[in-house]
mmCIF file of C-alpha atoms in Angstrom:
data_model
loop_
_atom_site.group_PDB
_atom_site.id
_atom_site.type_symbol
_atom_site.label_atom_id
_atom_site.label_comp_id
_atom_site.label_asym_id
_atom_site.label_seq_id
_atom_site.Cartn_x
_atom_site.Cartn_y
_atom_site.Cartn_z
ATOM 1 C CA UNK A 203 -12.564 35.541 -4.230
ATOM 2 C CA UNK A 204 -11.387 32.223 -3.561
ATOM 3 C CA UNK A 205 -9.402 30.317 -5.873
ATOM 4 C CA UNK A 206 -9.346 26.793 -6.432
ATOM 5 C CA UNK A 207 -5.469 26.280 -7.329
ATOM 6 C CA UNK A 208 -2.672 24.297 -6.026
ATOM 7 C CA UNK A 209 -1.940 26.316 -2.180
ATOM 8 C CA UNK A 210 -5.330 26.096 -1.692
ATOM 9 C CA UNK A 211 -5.835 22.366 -1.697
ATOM 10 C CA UNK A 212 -2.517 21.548 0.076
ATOM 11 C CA UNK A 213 -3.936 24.149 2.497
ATOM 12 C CA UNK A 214 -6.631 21.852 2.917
ATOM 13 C CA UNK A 215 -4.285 18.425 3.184
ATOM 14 C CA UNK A 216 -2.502 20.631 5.509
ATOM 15 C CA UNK A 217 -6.002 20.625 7.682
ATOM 16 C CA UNK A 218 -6.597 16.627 7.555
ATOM 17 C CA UNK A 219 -2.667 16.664 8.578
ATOM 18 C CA UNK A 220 -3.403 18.695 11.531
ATOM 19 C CA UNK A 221 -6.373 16.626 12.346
ATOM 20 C CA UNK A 222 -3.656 14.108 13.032
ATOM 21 C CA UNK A 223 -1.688 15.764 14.833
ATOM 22 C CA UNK A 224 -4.491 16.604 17.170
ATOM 23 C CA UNK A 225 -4.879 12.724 17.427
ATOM 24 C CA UNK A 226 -1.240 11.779 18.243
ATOM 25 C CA UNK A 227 -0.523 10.774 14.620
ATOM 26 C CA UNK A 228 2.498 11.420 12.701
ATOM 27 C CA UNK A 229 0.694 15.117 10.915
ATOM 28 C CA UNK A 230 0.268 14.066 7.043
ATOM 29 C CA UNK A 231 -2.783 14.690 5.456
ATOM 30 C CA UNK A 232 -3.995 13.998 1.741
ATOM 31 C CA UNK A 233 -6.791 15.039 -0.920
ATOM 32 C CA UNK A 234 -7.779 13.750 -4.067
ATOM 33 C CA UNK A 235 -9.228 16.671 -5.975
ATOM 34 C CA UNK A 236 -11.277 16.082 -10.128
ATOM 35 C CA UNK A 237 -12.933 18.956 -11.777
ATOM 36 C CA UNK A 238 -11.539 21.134 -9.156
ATOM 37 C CA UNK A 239 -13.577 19.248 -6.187
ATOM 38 C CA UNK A 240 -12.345 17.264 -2.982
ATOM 39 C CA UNK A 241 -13.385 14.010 -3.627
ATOM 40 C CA UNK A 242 -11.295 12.153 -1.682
ATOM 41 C CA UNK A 243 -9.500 13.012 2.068
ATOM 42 C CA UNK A 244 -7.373 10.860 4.699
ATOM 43 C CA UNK A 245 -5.222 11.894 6.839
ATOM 44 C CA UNK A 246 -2.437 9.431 8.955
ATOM 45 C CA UNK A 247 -4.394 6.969 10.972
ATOM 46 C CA UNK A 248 -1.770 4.184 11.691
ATOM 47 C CA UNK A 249 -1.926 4.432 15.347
ATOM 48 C CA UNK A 250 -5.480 4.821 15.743
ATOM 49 C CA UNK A 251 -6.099 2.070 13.648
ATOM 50 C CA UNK A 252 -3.501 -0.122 14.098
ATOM 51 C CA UNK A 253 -2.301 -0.653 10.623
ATOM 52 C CA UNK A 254 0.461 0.645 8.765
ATOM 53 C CA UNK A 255 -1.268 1.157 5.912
ATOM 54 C CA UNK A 256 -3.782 3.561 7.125
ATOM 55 C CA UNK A 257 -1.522 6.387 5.461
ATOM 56 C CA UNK A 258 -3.167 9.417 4.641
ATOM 57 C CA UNK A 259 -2.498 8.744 0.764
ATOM 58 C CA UNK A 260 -4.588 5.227 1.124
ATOM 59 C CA UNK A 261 -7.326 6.676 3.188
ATOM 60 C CA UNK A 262 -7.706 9.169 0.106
ATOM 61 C CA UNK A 263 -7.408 7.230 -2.548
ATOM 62 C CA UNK A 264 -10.054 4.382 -1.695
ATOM 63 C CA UNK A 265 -12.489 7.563 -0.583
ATOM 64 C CA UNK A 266 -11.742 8.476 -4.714
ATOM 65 C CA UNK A 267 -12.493 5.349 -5.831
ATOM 66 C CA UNK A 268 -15.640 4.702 -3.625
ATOM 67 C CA UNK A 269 -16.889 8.473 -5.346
ATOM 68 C CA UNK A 270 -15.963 7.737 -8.458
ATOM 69 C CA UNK A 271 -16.676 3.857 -8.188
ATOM 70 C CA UNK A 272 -13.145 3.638 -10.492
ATOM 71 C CA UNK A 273 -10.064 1.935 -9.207
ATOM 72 C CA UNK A 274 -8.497 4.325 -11.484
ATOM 73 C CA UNK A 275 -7.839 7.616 -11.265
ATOM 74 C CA UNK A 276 -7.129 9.151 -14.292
ATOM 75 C CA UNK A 277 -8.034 13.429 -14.377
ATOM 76 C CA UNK A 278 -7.748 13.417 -10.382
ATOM 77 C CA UNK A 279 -4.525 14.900 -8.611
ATOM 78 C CA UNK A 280 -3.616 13.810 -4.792
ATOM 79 C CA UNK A 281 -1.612 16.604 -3.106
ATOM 80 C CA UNK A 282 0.244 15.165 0.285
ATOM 81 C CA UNK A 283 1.739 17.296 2.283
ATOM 82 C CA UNK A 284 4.687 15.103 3.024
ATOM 83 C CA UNK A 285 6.594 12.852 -0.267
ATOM 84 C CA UNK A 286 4.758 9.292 -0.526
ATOM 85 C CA UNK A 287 6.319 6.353 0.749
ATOM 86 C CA UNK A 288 7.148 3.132 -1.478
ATOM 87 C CA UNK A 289 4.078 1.807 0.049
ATOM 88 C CA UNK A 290 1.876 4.724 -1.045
ATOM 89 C CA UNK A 291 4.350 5.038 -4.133
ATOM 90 C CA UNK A 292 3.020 1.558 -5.172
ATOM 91 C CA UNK A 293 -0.735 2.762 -4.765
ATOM 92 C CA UNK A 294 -0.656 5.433 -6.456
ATOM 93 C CA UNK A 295 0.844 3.426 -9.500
ATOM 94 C CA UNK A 296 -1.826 1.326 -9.458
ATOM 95 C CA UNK A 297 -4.582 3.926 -9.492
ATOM 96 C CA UNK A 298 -2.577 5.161 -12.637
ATOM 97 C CA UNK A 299 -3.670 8.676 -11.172
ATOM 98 C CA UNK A 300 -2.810 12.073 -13.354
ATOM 99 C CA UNK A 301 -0.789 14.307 -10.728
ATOM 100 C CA UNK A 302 0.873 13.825 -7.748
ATOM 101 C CA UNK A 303 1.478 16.918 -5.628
ATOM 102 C CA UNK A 304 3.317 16.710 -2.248
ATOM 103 C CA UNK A 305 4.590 19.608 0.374
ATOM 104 C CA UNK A 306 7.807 18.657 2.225
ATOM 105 C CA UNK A 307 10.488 15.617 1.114
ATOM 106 C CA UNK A 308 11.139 12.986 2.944
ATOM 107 C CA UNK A 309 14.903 12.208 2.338
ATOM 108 C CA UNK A 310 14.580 9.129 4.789
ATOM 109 C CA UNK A 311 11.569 7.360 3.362
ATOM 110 C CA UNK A 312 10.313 8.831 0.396
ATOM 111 C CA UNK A 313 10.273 6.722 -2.263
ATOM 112 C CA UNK A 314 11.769 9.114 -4.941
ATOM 113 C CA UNK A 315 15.045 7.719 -3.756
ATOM 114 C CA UNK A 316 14.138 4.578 -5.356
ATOM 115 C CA UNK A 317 13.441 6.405 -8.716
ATOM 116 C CA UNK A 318 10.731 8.198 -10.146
ATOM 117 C CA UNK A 319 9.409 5.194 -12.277
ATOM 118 C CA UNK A 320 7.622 3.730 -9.068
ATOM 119 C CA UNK A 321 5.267 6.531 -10.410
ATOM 120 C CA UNK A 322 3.291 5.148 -13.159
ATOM 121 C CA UNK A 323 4.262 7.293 -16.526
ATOM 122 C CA UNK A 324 0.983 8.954 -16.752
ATOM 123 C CA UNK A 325 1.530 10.483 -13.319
ATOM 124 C CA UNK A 326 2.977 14.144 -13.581
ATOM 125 C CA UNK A 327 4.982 14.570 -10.083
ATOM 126 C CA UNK A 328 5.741 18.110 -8.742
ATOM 127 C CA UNK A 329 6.538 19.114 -4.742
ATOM 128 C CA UNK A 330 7.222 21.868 -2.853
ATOM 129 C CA UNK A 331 3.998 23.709 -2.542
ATOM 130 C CA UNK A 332 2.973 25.023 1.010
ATOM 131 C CA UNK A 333 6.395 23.475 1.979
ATOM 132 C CA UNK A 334 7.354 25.251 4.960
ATOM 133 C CA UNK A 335 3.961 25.009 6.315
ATOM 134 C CA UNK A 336 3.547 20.837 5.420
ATOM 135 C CA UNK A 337 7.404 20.980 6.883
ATOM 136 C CA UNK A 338 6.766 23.134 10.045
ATOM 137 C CA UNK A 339 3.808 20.800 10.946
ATOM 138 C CA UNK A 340 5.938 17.821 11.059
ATOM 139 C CA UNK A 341 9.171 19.449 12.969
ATOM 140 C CA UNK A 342 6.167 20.282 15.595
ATOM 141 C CA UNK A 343 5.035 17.210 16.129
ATOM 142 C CA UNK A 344 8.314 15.674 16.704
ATOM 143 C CA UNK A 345 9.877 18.402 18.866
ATOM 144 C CA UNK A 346 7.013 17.657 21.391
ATOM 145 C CA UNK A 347 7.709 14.251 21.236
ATOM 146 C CA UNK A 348 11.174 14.518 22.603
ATOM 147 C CA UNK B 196 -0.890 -36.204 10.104
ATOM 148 C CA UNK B 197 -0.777 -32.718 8.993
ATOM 149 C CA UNK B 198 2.254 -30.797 9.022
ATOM 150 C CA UNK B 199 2.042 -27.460 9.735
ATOM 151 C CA UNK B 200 4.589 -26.419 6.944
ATOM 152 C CA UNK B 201 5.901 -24.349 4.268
ATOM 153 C CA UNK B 202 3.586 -25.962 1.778
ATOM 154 C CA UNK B 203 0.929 -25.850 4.035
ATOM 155 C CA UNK B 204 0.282 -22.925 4.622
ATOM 156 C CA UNK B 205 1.409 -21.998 1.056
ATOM 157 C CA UNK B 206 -1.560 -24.279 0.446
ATOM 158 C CA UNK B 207 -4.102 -22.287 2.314
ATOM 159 C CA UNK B 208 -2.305 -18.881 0.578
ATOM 160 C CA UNK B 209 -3.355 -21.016 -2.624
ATOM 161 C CA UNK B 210 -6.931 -21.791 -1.916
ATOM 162 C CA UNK B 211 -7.474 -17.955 -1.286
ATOM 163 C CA UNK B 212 -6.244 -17.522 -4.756
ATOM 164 C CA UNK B 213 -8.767 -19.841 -5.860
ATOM 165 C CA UNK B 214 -11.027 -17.739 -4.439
ATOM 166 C CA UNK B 215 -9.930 -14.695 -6.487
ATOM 167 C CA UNK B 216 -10.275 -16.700 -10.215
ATOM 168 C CA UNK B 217 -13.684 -17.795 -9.110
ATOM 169 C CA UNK B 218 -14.443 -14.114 -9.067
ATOM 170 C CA UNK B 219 -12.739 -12.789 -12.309
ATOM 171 C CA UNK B 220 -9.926 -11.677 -9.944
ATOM 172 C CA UNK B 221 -6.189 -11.930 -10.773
ATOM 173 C CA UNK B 222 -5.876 -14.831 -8.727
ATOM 174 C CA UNK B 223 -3.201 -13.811 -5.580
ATOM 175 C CA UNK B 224 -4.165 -15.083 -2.210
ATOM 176 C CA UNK B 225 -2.094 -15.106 1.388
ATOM 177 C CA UNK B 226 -2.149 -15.956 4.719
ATOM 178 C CA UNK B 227 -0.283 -14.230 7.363
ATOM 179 C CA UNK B 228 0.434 -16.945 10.060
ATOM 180 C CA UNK B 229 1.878 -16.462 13.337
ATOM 181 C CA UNK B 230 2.893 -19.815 15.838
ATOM 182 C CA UNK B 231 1.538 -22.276 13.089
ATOM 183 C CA UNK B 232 -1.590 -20.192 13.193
ATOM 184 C CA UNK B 233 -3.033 -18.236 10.462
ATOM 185 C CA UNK B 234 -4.352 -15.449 11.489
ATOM 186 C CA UNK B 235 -5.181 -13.134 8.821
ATOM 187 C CA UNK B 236 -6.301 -14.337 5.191
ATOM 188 C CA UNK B 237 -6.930 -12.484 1.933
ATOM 189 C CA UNK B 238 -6.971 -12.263 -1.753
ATOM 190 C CA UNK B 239 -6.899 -9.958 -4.458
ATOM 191 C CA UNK B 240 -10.207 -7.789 -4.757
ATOM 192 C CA UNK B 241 -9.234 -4.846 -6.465
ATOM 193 C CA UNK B 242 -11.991 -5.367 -9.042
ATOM 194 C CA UNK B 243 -15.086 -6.255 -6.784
ATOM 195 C CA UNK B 244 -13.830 -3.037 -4.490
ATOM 196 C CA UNK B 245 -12.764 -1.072 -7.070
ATOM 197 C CA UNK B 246 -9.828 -0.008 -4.773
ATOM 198 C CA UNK B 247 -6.443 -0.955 -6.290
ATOM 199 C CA UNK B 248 -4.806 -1.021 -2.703
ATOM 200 C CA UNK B 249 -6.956 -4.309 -2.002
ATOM 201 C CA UNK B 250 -4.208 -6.552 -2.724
ATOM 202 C CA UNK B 251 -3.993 -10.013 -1.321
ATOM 203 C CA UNK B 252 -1.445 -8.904 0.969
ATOM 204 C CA UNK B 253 -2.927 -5.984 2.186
ATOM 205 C CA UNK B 254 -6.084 -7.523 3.094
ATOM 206 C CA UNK B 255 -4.002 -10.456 5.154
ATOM 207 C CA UNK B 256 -1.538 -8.201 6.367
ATOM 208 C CA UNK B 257 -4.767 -5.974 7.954
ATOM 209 C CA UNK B 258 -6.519 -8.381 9.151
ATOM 210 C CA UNK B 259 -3.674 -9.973 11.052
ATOM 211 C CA UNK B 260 -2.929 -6.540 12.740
ATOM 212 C CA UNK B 261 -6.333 -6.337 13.600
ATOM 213 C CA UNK B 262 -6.795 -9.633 15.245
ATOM 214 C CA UNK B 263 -2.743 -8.932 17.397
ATOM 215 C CA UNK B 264 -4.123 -5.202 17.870
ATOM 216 C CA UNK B 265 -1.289 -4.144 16.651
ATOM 217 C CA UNK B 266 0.543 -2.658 13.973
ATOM 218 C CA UNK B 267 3.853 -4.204 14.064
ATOM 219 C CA UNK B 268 3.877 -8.280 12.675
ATOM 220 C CA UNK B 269 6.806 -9.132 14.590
ATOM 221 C CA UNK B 270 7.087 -13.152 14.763
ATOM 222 C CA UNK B 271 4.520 -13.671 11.713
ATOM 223 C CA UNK B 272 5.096 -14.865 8.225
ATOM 224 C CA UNK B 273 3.427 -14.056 4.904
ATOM 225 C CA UNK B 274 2.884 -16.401 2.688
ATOM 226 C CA UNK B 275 1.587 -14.818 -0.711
ATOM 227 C CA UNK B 276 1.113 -17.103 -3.871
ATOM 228 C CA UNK B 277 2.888 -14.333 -6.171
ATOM 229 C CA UNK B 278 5.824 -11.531 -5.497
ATOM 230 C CA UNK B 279 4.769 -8.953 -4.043
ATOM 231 C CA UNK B 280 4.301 -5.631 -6.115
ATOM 232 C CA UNK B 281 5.796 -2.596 -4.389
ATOM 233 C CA UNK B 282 2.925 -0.659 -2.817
ATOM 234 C CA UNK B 283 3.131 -4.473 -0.844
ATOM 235 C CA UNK B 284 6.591 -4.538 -0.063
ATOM 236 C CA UNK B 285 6.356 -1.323 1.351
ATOM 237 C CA UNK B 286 3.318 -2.505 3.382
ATOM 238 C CA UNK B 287 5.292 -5.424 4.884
ATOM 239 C CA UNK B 288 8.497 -2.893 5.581
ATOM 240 C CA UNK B 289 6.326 -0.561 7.684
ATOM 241 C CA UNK B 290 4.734 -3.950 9.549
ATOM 242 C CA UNK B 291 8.140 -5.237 10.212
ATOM 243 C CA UNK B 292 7.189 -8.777 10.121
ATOM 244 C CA UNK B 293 9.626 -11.296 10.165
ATOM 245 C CA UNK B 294 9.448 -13.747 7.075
ATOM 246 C CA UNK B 295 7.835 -13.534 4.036
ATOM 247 C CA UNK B 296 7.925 -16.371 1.566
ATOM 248 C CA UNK B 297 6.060 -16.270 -2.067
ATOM 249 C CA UNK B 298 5.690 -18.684 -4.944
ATOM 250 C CA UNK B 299 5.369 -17.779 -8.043
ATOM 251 C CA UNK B 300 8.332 -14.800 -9.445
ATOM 252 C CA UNK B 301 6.991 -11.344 -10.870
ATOM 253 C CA UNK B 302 9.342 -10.310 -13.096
ATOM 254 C CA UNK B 303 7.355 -7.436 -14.741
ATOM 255 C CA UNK B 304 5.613 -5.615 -11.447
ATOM 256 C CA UNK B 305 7.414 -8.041 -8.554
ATOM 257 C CA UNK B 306 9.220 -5.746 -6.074
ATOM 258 C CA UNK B 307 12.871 -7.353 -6.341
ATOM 259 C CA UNK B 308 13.511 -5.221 -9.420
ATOM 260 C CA UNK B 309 13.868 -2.428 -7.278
ATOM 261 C CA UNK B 310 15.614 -4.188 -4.301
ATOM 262 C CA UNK B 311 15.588 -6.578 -1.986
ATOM 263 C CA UNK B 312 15.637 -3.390 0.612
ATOM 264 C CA UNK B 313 12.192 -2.358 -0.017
ATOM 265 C CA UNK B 314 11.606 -4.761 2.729
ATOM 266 C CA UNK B 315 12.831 -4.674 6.695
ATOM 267 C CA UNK B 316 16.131 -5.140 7.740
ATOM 268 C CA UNK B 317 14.386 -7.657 9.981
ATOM 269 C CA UNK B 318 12.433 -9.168 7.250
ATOM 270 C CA UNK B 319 13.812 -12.595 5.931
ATOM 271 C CA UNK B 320 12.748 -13.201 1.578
ATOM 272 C CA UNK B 321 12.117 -16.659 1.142
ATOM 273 C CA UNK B 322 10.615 -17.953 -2.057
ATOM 274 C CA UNK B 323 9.646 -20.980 -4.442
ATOM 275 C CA UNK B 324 6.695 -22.872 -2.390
ATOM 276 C CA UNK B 325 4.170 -24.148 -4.555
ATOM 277 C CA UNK B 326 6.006 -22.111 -7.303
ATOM 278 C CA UNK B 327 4.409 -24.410 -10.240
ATOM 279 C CA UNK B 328 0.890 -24.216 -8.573
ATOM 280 C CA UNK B 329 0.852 -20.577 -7.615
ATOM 281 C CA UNK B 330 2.374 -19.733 -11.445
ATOM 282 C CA UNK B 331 -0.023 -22.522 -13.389
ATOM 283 C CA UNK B 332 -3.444 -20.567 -11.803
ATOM 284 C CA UNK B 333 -1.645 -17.572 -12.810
ATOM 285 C CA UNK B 334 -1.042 -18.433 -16.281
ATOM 286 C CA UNK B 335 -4.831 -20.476 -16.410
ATOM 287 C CA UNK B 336 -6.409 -16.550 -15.502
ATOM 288 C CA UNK B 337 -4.694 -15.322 -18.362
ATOM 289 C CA UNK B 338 -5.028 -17.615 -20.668
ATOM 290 C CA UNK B 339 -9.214 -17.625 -20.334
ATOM 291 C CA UNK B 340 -8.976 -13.730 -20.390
ATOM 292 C CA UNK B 341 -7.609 -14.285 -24.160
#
């Protein structure tokens, strides 16, 4: 029996992620999940694209909007396998979305070191599941980069 | 003769913003200009996309790296009507660009609340162009939304 809780859909962020690893991206992935559905996925398409705001959190979010033709996402969570950035932070604010779920931190550019409040106050924020798999991913990438 | 200055081009941000109130938009426009050229333009869209990332900034800021093929603004300026919020300021840090000047202040969801460091290390702030212009179509939006 499948079920539809909070390791599997990281599990699948963790598969857009890995799509960009396969592509030479930095591997973060993202889904925006209502009613226990995907409605939304993106993975890190900066390079590809050439635009640094083609993180996988954007990507997601505007795919949840276009679904739900909403620019806000209120009953929809976004699991990330890596912390947001300030940038994505700012988004996510804006799209006054209900939960925010991400894998690893990102002591370096996450935005929680800037405080919490970037968050808008109806967004519940918890981290750490599938972290040593959203984690591992990430060490990968940049190991073979060396 | 036409001088290709701050005002100018704060000018050009403006008449994208003009753009936006025709359309029931919070009215934010910018140019992103690069050797006294502008090469990206945009303003604020979020309703007519229903994507809250469509910010005046982000539009510019995207199609600039799209015409320079890449990602990085190095030698460019943004010139945005309003302060940027923070999902923009941490748009510009990733782009690295090089200036950014705005008019009118944001007090309430403007990104200096939270530090001037949300932006580059190579990034100079700049700001006050056009301030009464960029604030007085501002404050004529809100004041027909009443």
């Amino acid at each position: 029996m499948q079920v539809y809780d909070d390791n599997y859909f990281m599990k699948q962020a963790l598969r857009e992620a890995q799509l960009a690893f396969d592509s030479g991206e930095v591997p973060v992935g993202a889904v925006v999940v209502a009613d226990h559905q995907i409605i939304g996925r993106g993975h890190n398409s900066t390079e590809q694209l050439n635009d640094v705001t083609a993180h996988a959190e954007i990507i997601a979010l505007t795919a949840a909007s276009n679904y739900l033709q909403s620019k806000y996402l209120h009953r929809c969570t976004l699991y990330v396998t890596l912390e947001p950035c300030v940038m994505c932070a700012g988004a996510l604010y804006w799209s006054q979305i209900s939960r925010v779920v991400f894998g690893a931190q990102d002591d370096k550019r996450g935005f929680i070191r800037y405080g919490k409040d970037l968050l808008h106050p109806r967004t519940r924020l918890e981290f750490g599941v599938e972290m040593d798999a959203c984690a591992h991913l990430l060490k990968a990438f940049f190991a073979q980069k060396r």
